[in-house]
PDB file of C-alpha atoms in Angstrom:
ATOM      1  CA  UNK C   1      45.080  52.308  49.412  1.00 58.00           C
ATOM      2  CA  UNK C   2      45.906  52.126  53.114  1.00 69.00           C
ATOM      3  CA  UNK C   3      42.012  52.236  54.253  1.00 81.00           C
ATOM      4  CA  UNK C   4      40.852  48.608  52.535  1.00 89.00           C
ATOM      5  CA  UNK C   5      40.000  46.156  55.813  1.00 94.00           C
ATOM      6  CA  UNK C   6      38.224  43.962  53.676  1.00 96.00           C
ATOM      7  CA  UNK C   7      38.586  42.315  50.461  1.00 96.00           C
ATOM      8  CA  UNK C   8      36.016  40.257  48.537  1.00 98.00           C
ATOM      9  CA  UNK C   9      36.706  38.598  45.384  1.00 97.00           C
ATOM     10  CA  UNK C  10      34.397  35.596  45.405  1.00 97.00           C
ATOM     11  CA  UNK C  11      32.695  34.544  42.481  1.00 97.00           C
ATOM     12  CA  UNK C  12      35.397  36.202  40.039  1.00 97.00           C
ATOM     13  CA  UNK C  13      37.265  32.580  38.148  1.00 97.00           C
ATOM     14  CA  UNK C  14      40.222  33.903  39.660  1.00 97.00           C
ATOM     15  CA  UNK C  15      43.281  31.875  38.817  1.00 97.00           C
ATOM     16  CA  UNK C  16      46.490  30.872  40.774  1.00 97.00           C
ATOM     17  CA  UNK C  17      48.423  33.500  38.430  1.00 97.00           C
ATOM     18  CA  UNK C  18      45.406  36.023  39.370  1.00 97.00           C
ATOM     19  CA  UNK C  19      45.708  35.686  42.810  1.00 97.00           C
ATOM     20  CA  UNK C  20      49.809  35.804  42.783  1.00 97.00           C
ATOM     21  CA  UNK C  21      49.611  39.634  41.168  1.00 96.00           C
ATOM     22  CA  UNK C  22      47.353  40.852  43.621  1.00 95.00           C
ATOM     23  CA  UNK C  23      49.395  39.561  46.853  1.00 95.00           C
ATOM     24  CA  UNK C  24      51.976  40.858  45.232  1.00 92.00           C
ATOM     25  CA  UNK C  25      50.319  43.918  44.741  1.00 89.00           C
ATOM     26  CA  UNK C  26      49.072  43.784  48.250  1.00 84.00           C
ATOM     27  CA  UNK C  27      52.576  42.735  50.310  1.00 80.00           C
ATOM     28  CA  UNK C  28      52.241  43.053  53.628  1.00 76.00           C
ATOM     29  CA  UNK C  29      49.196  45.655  53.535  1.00 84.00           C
ATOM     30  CA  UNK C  30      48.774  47.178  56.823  1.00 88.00           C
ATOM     31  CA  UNK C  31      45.192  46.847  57.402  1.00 91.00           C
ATOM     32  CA  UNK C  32      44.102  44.271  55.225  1.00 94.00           C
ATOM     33  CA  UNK C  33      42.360  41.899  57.531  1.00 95.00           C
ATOM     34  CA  UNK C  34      39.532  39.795  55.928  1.00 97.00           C
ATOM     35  CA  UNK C  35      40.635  38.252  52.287  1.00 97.00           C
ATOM     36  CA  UNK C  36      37.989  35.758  50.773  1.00 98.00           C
ATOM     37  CA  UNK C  37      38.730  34.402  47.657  1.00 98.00           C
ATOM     38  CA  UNK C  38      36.169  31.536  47.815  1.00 97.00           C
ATOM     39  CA  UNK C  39      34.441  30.207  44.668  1.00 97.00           C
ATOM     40  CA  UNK C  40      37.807  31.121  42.310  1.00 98.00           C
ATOM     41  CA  UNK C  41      39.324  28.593  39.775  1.00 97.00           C
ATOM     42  CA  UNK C  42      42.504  28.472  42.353  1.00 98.00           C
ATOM     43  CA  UNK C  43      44.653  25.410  41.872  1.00 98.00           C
ATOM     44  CA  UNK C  44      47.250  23.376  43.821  1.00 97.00           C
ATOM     45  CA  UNK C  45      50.318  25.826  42.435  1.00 98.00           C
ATOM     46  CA  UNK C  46      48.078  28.671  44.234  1.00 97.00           C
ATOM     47  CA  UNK C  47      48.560  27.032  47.451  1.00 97.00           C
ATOM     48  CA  UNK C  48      52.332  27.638  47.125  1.00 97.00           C
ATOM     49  CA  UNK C  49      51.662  31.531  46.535  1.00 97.00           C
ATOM     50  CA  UNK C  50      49.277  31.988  49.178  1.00 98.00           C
ATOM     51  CA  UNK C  51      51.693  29.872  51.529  1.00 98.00           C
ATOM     52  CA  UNK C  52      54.563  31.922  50.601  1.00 96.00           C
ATOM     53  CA  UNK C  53      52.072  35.059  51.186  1.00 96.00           C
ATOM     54  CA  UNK C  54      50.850  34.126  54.479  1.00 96.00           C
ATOM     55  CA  UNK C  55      54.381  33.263  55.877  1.00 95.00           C
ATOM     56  CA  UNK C  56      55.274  36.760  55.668  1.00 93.00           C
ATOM     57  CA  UNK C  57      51.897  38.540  56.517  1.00 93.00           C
ATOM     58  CA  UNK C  58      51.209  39.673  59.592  1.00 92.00           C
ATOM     59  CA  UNK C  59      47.942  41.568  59.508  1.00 93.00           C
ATOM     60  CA  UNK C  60      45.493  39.430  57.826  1.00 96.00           C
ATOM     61  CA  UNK C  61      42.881  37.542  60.197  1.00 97.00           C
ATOM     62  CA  UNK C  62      40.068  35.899  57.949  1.00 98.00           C
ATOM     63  CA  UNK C  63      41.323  34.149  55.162  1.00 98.00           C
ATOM     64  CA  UNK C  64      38.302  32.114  52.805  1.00 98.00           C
ATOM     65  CA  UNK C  65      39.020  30.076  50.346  1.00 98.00           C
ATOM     66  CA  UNK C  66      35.964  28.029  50.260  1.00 97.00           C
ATOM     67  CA  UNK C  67      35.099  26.535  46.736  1.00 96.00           C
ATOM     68  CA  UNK C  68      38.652  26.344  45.451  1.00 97.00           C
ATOM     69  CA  UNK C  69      40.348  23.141  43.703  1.00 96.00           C
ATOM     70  CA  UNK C  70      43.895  23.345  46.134  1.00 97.00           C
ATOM     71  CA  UNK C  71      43.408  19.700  46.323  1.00 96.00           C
ATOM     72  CA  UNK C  72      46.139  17.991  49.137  1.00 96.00           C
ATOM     73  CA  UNK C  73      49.282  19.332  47.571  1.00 98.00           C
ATOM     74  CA  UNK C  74      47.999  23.180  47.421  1.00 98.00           C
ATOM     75  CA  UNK C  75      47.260  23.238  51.184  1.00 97.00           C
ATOM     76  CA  UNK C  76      50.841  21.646  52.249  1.00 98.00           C
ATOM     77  CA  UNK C  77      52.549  24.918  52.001  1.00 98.00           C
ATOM     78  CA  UNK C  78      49.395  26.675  53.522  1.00 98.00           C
ATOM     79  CA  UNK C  79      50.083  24.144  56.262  1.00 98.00           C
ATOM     80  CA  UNK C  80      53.693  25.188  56.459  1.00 97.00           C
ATOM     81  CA  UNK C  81      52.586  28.774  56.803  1.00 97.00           C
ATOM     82  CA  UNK C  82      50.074  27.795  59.387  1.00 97.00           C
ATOM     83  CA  UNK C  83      53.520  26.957  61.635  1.00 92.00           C
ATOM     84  CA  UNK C  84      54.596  30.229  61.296  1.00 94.00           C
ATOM     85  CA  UNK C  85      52.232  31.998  60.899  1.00 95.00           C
ATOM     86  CA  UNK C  86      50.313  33.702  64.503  1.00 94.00           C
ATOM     87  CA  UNK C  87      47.753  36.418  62.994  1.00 96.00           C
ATOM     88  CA  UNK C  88      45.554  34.613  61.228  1.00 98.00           C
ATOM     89  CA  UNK C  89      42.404  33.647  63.284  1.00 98.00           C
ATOM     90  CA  UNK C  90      39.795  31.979  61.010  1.00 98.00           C
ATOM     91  CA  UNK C  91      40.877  29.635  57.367  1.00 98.00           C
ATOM     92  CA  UNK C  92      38.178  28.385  55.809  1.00 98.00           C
ATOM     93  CA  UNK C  93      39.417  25.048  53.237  1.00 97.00           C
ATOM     94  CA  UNK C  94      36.222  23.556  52.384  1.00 95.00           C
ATOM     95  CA  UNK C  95      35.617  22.200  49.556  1.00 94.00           C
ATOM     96  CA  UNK C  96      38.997  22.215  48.424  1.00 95.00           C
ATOM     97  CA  UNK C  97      39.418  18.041  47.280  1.00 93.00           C
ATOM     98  CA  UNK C  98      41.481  18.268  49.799  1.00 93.00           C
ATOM     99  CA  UNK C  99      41.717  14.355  50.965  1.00 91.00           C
ATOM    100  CA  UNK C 100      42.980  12.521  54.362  1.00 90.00           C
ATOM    101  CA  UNK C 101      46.729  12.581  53.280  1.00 93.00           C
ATOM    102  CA  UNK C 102      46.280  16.750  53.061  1.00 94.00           C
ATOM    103  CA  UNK C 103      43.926  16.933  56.115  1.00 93.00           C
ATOM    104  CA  UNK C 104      46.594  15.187  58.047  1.00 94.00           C
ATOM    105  CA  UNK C 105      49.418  17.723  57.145  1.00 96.00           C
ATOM    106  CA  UNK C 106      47.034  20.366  57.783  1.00 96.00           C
ATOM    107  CA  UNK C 107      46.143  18.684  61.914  1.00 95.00           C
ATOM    108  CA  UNK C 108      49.710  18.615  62.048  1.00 95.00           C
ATOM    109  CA  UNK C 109      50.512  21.756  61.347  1.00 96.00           C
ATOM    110  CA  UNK C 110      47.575  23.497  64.023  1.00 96.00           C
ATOM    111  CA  UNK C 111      49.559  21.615  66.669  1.00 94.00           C
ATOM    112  CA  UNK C 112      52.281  24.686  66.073  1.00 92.00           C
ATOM    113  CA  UNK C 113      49.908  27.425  65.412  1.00 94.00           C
ATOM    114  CA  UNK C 114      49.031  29.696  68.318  1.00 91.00           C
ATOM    115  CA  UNK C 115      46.417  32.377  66.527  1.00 95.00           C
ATOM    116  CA  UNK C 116      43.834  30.362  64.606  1.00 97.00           C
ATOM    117  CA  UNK C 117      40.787  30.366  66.191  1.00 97.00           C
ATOM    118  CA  UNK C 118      38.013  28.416  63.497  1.00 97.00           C
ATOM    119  CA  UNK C 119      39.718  26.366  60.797  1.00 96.00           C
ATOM    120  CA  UNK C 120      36.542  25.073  58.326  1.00 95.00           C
ATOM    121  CA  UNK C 121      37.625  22.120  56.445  1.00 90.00           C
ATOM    122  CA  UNK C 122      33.947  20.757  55.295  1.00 77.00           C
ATOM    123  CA  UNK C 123      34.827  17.875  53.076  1.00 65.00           C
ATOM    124  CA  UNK C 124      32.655  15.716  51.119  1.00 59.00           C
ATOM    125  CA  UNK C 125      32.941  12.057  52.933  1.00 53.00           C
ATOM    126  CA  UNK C 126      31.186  10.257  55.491  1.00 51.00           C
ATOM    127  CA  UNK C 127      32.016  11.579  58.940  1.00 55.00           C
ATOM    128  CA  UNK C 128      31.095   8.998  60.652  1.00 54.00           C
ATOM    129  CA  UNK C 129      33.952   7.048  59.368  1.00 61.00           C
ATOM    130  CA  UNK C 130      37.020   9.144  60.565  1.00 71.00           C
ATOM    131  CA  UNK C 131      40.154   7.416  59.509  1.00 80.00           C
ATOM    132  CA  UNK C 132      42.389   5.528  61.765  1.00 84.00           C
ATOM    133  CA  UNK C 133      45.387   8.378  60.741  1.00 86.00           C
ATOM    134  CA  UNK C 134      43.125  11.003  61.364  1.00 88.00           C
ATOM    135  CA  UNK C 135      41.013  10.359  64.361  1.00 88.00           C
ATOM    136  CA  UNK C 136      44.223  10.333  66.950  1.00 92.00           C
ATOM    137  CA  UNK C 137      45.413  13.875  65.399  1.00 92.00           C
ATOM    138  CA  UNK C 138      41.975  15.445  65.575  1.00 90.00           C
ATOM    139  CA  UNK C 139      41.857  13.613  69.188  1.00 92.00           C
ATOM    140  CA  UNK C 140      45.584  15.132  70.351  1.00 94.00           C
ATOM    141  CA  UNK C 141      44.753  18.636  68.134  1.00 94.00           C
ATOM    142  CA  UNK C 142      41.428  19.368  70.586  1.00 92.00           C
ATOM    143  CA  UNK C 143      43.279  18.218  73.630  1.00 94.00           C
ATOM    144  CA  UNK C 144      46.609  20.647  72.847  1.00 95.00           C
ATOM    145  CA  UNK C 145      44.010  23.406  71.586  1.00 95.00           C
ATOM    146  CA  UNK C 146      40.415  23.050  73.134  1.00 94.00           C
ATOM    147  CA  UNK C 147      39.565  26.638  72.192  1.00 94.00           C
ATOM    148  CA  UNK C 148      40.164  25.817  68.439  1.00 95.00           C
ATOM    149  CA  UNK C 149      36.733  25.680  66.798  1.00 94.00           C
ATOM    150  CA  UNK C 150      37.443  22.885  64.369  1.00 91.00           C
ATOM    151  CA  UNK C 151      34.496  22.522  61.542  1.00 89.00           C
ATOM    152  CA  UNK C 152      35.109  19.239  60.142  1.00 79.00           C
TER     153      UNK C 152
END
């Protein structure tokens, strides 16, 4: 169906093998352009799929996947497709156990991107102790991109 902007499957204990049938079922759908999968039972082997996914899409803009467990080695090929990736304009990570060694792959990659717009990365620590690997990235990341909205 050619007409579907928007697709919501929160709340649905969707798993990594869930999610890789429907992008394959979806491709490169012309006018998909909000995706939230947030609240799933998506796992660090679905970060590779939705990587892979987002490498070759073009289209989508919003992607959620809030409430996920993608932990630091799920979002490393997300960050990979981040590089390459220029259509996507707001990622929302939180909640993802994602910890400081994935958050720094993730800064790194935003240096390259050129369409993300809000990247939400709430994380369960004390931010008032930013750690001395992150703070300089997050410090070079809003100097390089000021207009990023960065939700930390």
């Amino acid at each position: 169906n050619k007409t579907i902007h928007t697709l919501d499957l929160s709340h649905n204990n969707m798993t990594t093998q869930h999610v890789a049938k429907l992008l394959e079922g979806f491709g490169n759908h012309p006018n998909l352009t909000v995706l939230s999968l947030y609240y799933n039972a998506i796992d660090s082997s679905g970060g590779e799929v939705l990587g892979n996914w987002l490498k070759a899409n073009s289209v989508l803009r919003v992607l959620n996947l809030r409430n996920n467990n993608l932990g630091d080695e799920g979002v490393k090929p997300i960050a990979q497709a981040l590089s390459v990736n220029s259509s996507l304009e707001k990622l929302d990570l939180s909640r993802n156990n994602i910890k400081e060694d994935g958050l720094i792959v993730l800064l790194d990659s935003l240096m390259e991107n050129k369409g993300l717009k809000t990247f939400i990365i709430e994380r369960k620590i004390d931010k008032s102790r930013i750690s001395e690997q992150v703070a300089p990235r997050l410090y070079e990341l809003k100097h390089k991109r000021p207009s990023l909205e960065i939700c930390y």
